[in-house]
Short mmCIF file of C-alpha atoms and ligand atoms in Angstrom, two decimals:
data_model
loop_
_atom_site.label_atom_id
_atom_site.label_comp_id
_atom_site.label_asym_id
_atom_site.label_seq_id
_atom_site.Cartn_x
_atom_site.Cartn_y
_atom_site.Cartn_z
CA MET A 1 98.12 40.97 60.65
CA GLU A 2 101.84 41.00 59.79
CA THR A 3 102.85 42.56 63.11
CA SER A 4 100.45 40.76 65.43
CA PRO A 5 101.93 38.37 68.05
CA ALA A 6 99.13 35.87 67.32
CA ALA A 7 100.24 35.70 63.69
CA GLU A 8 103.84 35.11 64.77
CA ARG A 9 102.71 31.98 66.59
CA LEU A 10 101.07 30.67 63.41
CA THR A 11 103.97 31.42 61.11
CA SER A 12 106.74 30.19 63.40
CA ARG A 13 106.91 26.85 61.61
CA PHE A 14 108.27 28.58 58.48
CA VAL A 15 109.49 32.00 59.72
CA ALA A 16 112.08 32.39 62.51
CA GLY A 17 110.45 35.51 63.98
CA SER A 18 110.07 39.20 63.36
CA THR A 19 113.48 40.39 64.64
CA LEU A 20 117.12 39.80 63.72
CA GLU A 21 117.73 38.73 67.32
CA ARG A 22 115.22 35.90 66.93
CA GLU A 23 116.68 34.97 63.54
CA VAL A 24 120.19 34.79 64.94
CA ALA A 25 119.03 32.60 67.84
CA VAL A 26 117.39 30.17 65.40
CA CYS A 27 120.52 30.10 63.20
CA GLN A 28 122.78 29.44 66.18
CA LYS A 29 120.59 26.52 67.15
CA LEU A 30 120.62 25.18 63.60
CA ASN A 31 124.41 25.54 63.32
CA ALA A 32 124.82 23.67 66.62
CA ALA A 33 122.71 20.83 65.18
CA GLY A 34 124.85 20.63 62.03
CA TYR A 35 122.77 22.72 59.60
CA TRP A 36 124.03 25.75 57.68
CA ALA A 37 121.73 28.69 57.10
CA THR A 38 120.88 31.46 54.69
CA LEU A 39 119.17 34.46 56.27
CA ASP A 40 116.26 36.01 54.39
CA HIS A 41 114.98 39.36 55.60
CA LEU A 42 111.39 39.27 54.34
CA GLY A 43 110.14 42.21 52.31
CA GLU A 44 109.97 41.82 48.55
CA SER A 45 108.52 44.54 46.29
CA VAL A 46 109.39 47.58 48.37
CA THR A 47 107.44 50.75 47.56
CA SER A 48 110.23 53.36 47.59
CA LEU A 49 114.00 53.73 47.40
CA ALA A 50 114.01 54.73 51.07
CA GLU A 51 112.49 51.32 51.89
CA ALA A 52 115.09 49.64 49.69
CA GLU A 53 117.83 51.35 51.72
CA GLN A 54 116.19 50.10 54.92
CA SER A 55 116.29 46.57 53.50
CA ARG A 56 119.97 46.98 52.61
CA ASP A 57 120.69 48.18 56.15
CA ALA A 58 118.79 45.23 57.61
CA TYR A 59 121.01 42.90 55.59
CA LEU A 60 124.16 44.77 56.65
CA ALA A 61 123.11 44.25 60.27
CA ALA A 62 122.57 40.56 59.54
CA LEU A 63 126.05 40.27 57.98
CA ASP A 64 127.53 41.98 61.06
CA GLN A 65 125.90 39.36 63.29
CA ILE A 66 127.11 36.55 61.03
CA ALA A 67 130.67 37.91 61.36
CA GLN A 68 130.48 38.59 65.09
CA LEU A 69 129.07 35.19 65.99
CA ASN A 70 130.91 33.36 63.22
CA LEU A 71 127.66 31.85 61.99
CA GLU A 72 127.86 29.33 59.17
CA ALA A 73 125.45 31.42 57.12
CA THR A 74 124.95 33.42 53.95
CA VAL A 75 122.21 35.96 53.22
CA SER A 76 119.49 35.58 50.55
CA VAL A 77 118.26 38.75 48.88
CA LYS A 78 115.64 39.67 46.28
CA LEU A 79 116.59 42.50 43.93
CA THR A 80 113.11 44.06 44.11
CA GLN A 81 113.74 44.41 47.82
CA LEU A 82 116.81 46.49 47.03
CA GLY A 83 114.91 48.81 44.69
CA LEU A 84 115.11 47.17 41.25
CA ASP A 85 111.61 48.41 40.32
CA PHE A 86 112.63 52.04 40.96
CA SER A 87 116.22 52.40 39.89
CA ASP A 88 118.63 49.95 38.37
CA ALA A 89 121.57 52.07 39.57
CA ALA A 90 120.34 52.34 43.17
CA CYS A 91 119.64 48.61 43.30
CA ARG A 92 123.14 47.83 42.02
CA SER A 93 124.70 50.17 44.53
CA ASN A 94 122.73 48.57 47.40
CA MET A 95 123.77 45.13 46.19
CA GLU A 96 127.39 46.16 45.87
CA CYS A 97 127.36 47.29 49.50
CA LEU A 98 126.10 43.87 50.60
CA VAL A 99 128.37 41.79 48.39
CA SER A 100 131.51 43.72 49.34
CA ARG A 101 130.64 43.34 53.05
CA ALA A 102 129.90 39.63 52.58
CA LYS A 103 133.21 39.13 50.81
CA SER A 104 135.10 40.96 53.56
CA ILE A 105 133.76 38.49 56.14
CA GLY A 106 134.25 35.41 53.93
CA ARG A 107 130.57 34.83 53.21
CA MET A 108 128.32 35.24 50.17
CA VAL A 109 125.07 36.83 49.01
CA GLU A 110 122.58 34.49 47.36
CA VAL A 111 120.37 36.35 44.89
CA ASP A 112 116.89 34.82 44.94
CA MET A 113 115.10 34.60 41.61
CA GLU A 114 111.71 36.26 41.34
CA SER A 115 109.14 36.07 38.52
CA SER A 116 110.26 35.60 34.90
CA ALA A 117 110.10 39.34 34.14
CA TYR A 118 113.15 39.81 36.40
CA VAL A 119 115.39 36.98 35.21
CA ASP A 120 117.53 38.89 32.67
CA ARG A 121 118.09 41.88 34.93
CA THR A 122 118.86 39.68 37.93
CA LEU A 123 121.40 37.52 36.09
CA THR A 124 123.11 40.63 34.66
CA VAL A 125 123.54 42.09 38.15
CA VAL A 126 124.81 38.74 39.48
CA SER A 127 127.36 38.35 36.64
CA ASP A 128 128.68 41.91 37.14
CA LEU A 129 129.07 41.40 40.88
CA HIS A 130 130.63 37.98 40.41
CA SER A 131 133.27 39.41 38.07
CA ARG A 132 134.26 41.97 40.73
CA TYR A 133 133.76 40.14 44.05
CA ALA A 134 133.01 36.46 43.40
CA ALA A 135 130.87 36.35 46.55
CA VAL A 136 127.46 35.80 44.95
CA ARG A 137 125.26 32.85 44.08
CA ALA A 138 122.68 32.90 41.27
CA VAL A 139 119.36 31.07 41.40
CA VAL A 140 117.90 29.18 38.45
CA GLN A 141 114.31 27.92 38.30
CA ALA A 142 113.80 24.54 36.59
CA TYR A 143 110.25 25.41 35.48
CA LEU A 144 111.50 28.01 32.96
CA TYR A 145 112.25 26.86 29.40
CA ARG A 146 115.22 29.24 29.26
CA SER A 147 117.01 27.75 32.26
CA GLU A 148 119.19 25.28 30.35
CA GLY A 149 120.78 28.19 28.48
CA ASP A 150 121.19 30.15 31.71
CA ILE A 151 122.90 27.20 33.41
CA HIS A 152 125.23 26.86 30.44
CA ASN A 153 126.27 30.55 30.69
CA LEU A 154 126.58 30.55 34.49
CA CYS A 155 128.76 27.42 34.41
CA LYS A 156 131.03 29.02 31.79
CA LEU A 157 131.50 32.02 34.11
CA SER A 158 132.04 29.73 37.16
CA ILE A 159 129.15 31.37 39.00
CA PRO A 160 127.72 29.15 41.77
CA VAL A 161 124.06 28.27 41.19
CA ARG A 162 121.18 27.34 43.47
CA LEU A 163 118.75 25.19 41.47
CA CYS A 164 115.09 25.29 42.55
CA LYS A 165 111.84 24.35 40.81
CA GLY A 166 110.35 27.88 40.85
CA ALA A 167 107.65 29.36 43.05
CA TYR A 168 105.82 31.96 40.93
CA ARG A 169 102.76 31.66 38.72
CA GLU A 170 104.09 31.65 35.14
CA GLY A 171 102.40 31.23 31.74
CA SER A 172 102.92 28.27 29.42
CA ASP A 173 104.75 30.63 27.03
CA VAL A 174 107.74 30.74 29.43
CA ALA A 175 107.42 27.78 31.79
CA PHE A 176 106.56 24.08 31.89
CA ALA A 177 103.03 23.70 33.22
CA ARG A 178 103.11 19.99 34.11
CA LYS A 179 104.84 18.93 37.32
CA LYS A 180 106.43 15.96 35.57
CA ASP A 181 108.07 18.21 32.98
CA VAL A 182 109.40 20.52 35.71
CA ASP A 183 110.78 17.54 37.65
CA ASP A 184 112.43 16.04 34.53
CA ASN A 185 114.00 19.39 33.70
CA TYR A 186 115.16 19.76 37.30
CA ALA A 187 116.99 16.42 37.13
CA ARG A 188 118.55 17.30 33.75
CA LEU A 189 119.82 20.67 34.99
CA MET A 190 121.02 19.18 38.27
CA PHE A 191 123.20 16.64 36.41
CA GLN A 192 124.66 19.47 34.31
CA LEU A 193 125.49 21.39 37.48
CA PHE A 194 127.15 18.34 39.03
CA ASP A 195 129.21 17.85 35.85
CA ARG A 196 130.17 21.44 35.06
CA GLY A 197 128.97 23.75 37.84
CA THR A 198 130.88 25.54 40.58
CA TYR A 199 129.79 24.30 44.01
CA PRO A 200 126.08 23.85 43.11
CA ALA A 201 123.26 24.10 45.64
CA ILE A 202 120.48 21.57 45.08
CA ALA A 203 117.40 23.23 46.59
CA THR A 204 114.47 20.85 46.81
CA HIS A 205 112.47 18.72 49.26
CA ASP A 206 111.53 16.25 46.53
CA GLU A 207 112.69 12.85 47.78
CA ARG A 208 112.75 11.31 44.32
CA ILE A 209 115.05 14.04 43.04
CA LEU A 210 117.21 13.80 46.16
CA GLU A 211 117.59 10.06 45.56
CA ARG A 212 118.63 10.71 41.96
CA ALA A 213 121.13 13.34 43.16
CA ILE A 214 122.69 10.95 45.64
CA GLY A 215 122.79 8.13 43.07
CA TYR A 216 124.54 10.44 40.58
CA ILE A 217 127.19 11.73 42.97
CA ARG A 218 127.98 8.21 44.19
CA GLU A 219 128.31 6.94 40.64
CA ARG A 220 130.65 9.78 39.69
CA ARG A 221 132.46 9.84 43.03
CA ILE A 222 131.58 13.48 43.65
CA THR A 223 132.51 14.16 47.27
CA ALA A 224 130.11 15.81 49.73
CA ASP A 225 132.26 18.97 49.97
CA ARG A 226 131.72 19.84 46.29
CA PHE A 227 128.03 20.80 46.57
CA GLU A 228 125.32 21.41 49.13
CA PHE A 229 121.66 20.65 49.53
CA GLN A 230 119.31 23.45 50.49
CA MET A 231 115.82 23.34 52.01
CA LEU A 232 113.33 25.74 53.52
CA TYR A 233 113.19 26.14 57.30
CA GLY A 234 110.29 24.07 58.63
CA VAL A 235 109.71 22.01 55.47
CA ARG A 236 110.31 18.23 55.54
CA ARG A 237 112.30 18.25 58.76
CA ASP A 238 112.47 14.44 58.60
CA VAL A 239 114.36 14.58 55.30
CA GLN A 240 116.54 17.41 56.64
CA ARG A 241 117.63 15.32 59.61
CA ARG A 242 118.34 12.32 57.42
CA LEU A 243 120.60 14.23 55.00
CA VAL A 244 122.65 15.74 57.81
CA SER A 245 122.97 12.41 59.60
CA GLU A 246 124.24 10.89 56.34
CA GLY A 247 127.02 13.51 56.24
CA TYR A 248 125.68 15.85 53.54
CA ARG A 249 125.91 19.62 53.76
CA LEU A 250 122.46 21.12 54.16
CA ARG A 251 121.73 24.82 54.25
CA LEU A 252 118.33 25.96 55.49
CA TYR A 253 116.66 29.07 54.12
CA VAL A 254 115.49 30.89 57.24
CA PRO A 255 113.23 33.92 56.77
CA TYR A 256 112.57 36.58 59.40
CA GLY A 257 110.89 39.98 59.62
CA ASP A 258 107.41 41.47 59.72
CA ALA A 259 106.63 41.26 56.01
CA TRP A 260 106.03 37.50 55.99
CA TYR A 261 102.68 37.44 54.16
CA PRO A 262 103.74 36.76 50.51
CA TYR A 263 106.39 34.21 51.59
CA PHE A 264 104.02 32.40 53.91
CA MET A 265 101.28 32.30 51.27
CA ARG A 266 103.67 30.76 48.71
CA ARG A 267 104.52 28.01 51.23
CA LEU A 268 100.81 27.33 51.88
CA ALA A 269 100.02 27.29 48.17
CA GLU A 270 102.75 24.71 47.51
CA ARG A 271 101.10 22.17 49.74
CA PRO A 272 97.42 22.12 50.61
CA ALA A 273 98.17 20.07 53.75
CA ASN A 274 99.80 23.21 55.17
CA VAL A 275 96.40 24.88 55.23
CA LEU A 276 95.16 22.11 57.53
CA PHE A 277 98.23 22.61 59.70
CA LEU A 278 97.43 26.35 59.84
CA ALA A 279 93.76 25.71 60.62
CA ARG A 280 94.69 23.35 63.48
CA ASN A 281 96.97 26.02 64.95
CA LEU A 282 94.30 28.68 64.55
CA LEU A 283 91.89 26.52 66.53
CA LYS A 284 94.55 25.84 69.20
CA SER A 285 95.29 29.55 69.65
C1 FAD B 1 116.59 26.87 49.74
C2 FAD B 1 115.51 27.21 48.77
C3 FAD B 1 115.56 28.42 48.11
C4 FAD B 1 114.58 28.76 47.19
N1 FAD B 1 114.71 29.92 46.46
C5 FAD B 1 113.81 30.19 45.49
C6 FAD B 1 113.97 31.30 44.62
O1 FAD B 1 114.94 32.07 44.72
N2 FAD B 1 113.03 31.52 43.67
C7 FAD B 1 111.95 30.69 43.52
O2 FAD B 1 111.14 30.90 42.62
N3 FAD B 1 111.76 29.64 44.35
C8 FAD B 1 112.65 29.37 45.32
N4 FAD B 1 112.47 28.28 46.12
C9 FAD B 1 111.16 27.58 46.13
C10 FAD B 1 111.11 26.47 45.10
O3 FAD B 1 111.12 27.03 43.82
C11 FAD B 1 109.85 25.61 45.28
O4 FAD B 1 108.72 26.40 45.15
C12 FAD B 1 109.79 24.87 46.60
O5 FAD B 1 111.05 24.49 47.04
C13 FAD B 1 108.96 23.59 46.47
O6 FAD B 1 109.53 22.75 45.51
P1 FAD B 1 110.23 21.33 45.81
O7 FAD B 1 111.48 21.30 45.01
O8 FAD B 1 110.41 21.11 47.23
O9 FAD B 1 109.29 20.28 45.11
P2 FAD B 1 107.73 19.96 45.25
O10 FAD B 1 107.44 18.97 44.17
O11 FAD B 1 106.93 21.21 45.31
O12 FAD B 1 107.65 19.25 46.66
C14 FAD B 1 108.25 17.99 46.93
C15 FAD B 1 107.81 17.57 48.33
O13 FAD B 1 108.37 18.49 49.29
C16 FAD B 1 107.43 18.77 50.30
N5 FAD B 1 107.10 20.22 50.26
C17 FAD B 1 107.41 21.10 49.27
N6 FAD B 1 107.00 22.35 49.60
C18 FAD B 1 106.43 22.24 50.81
C19 FAD B 1 105.83 23.19 51.70
N7 FAD B 1 105.73 24.48 51.39
N8 FAD B 1 105.34 22.72 52.87
C20 FAD B 1 105.45 21.41 53.22
N9 FAD B 1 106.02 20.47 52.42
C21 FAD B 1 106.49 20.88 51.24
C22 FAD B 1 106.25 17.89 50.04
O14 FAD B 1 106.45 16.69 50.74
C23 FAD B 1 106.31 17.64 48.56
O15 FAD B 1 105.68 16.46 48.17
C24 FAD B 1 113.47 27.89 46.99
C25 FAD B 1 113.44 26.67 47.65
C26 FAD B 1 114.43 26.30 48.51
C27 FAD B 1 114.38 24.97 49.16
#
């Protein structure tokens, strides 16, 4: 399924394609239209260290293309993809390779946050790399109770943060279950990032939160070069266009590669209407 051309047609709304070439073409087009990008080579939870090295090499190739074509782009990486489940040391060494290359070309590595079991290990790796290279961005999920403390520590260390709501199934022992509580916490953490954070990235498609963000920055005269919005490729393109036309920086998270299944399923699960969209395309093809 993951490698079939028919599937590629269905997933193309959310996934740039299966190859780096396709990804780069999409990013060039986005850059030309005023969007920034972050490249995500799909493939979380690798099954061996050899696969983790392949992932690292795929990202090195992506960074080479970013440098060669001067793309306005970062890369987004999951630590499980770089071998965290097998060896902490190997994962760190893979990450170090990517972050040092990113720094040498004036770009950064954004470290996606996975399920709650990985948060401590991920933030430790990010802090270590930040202290040596300063070319990394951490991700914090507003649905976790612990996130206020994490934001506090990351701000103290001047580590840039991407704030998202959180995409994994978590228990009520670690995460808010009600959407309203997640949204309220998101707004609270976002204001803290605007007040004390280093170049925060506000990653959401939620129009009510975006309105509150814009209200807050206007009130406090925070200029548009001190933060960025981030959204997923293919999601709420109307809102994406509006933000860019209003002069805000917007970076799109653009996934590519064969291993699209878990990513695609998370996007479908977030919004039942996407299943209808998928069904319509299935019928068409
Ligand atoms: C740039 C970026 C990076 C991310 N990185 C991570 C990460 O590292 N770790 C992590 O756990 N999560 C990550 N996420 C996912 C995030 O946690 C949410 O699951 C996702 O963004 C949906 O939340 P929302 O803020 O858009 O709000 P929601 O309340 O879920 O959605 C608000 C509105 O946005 C629209 N919308 C949202 N999702 C979709 C969709 N899939 N299809 C169509 N419309 C949709 C709908 O109109 C919806 O009403 C990231 C999200 C973004 C934008």
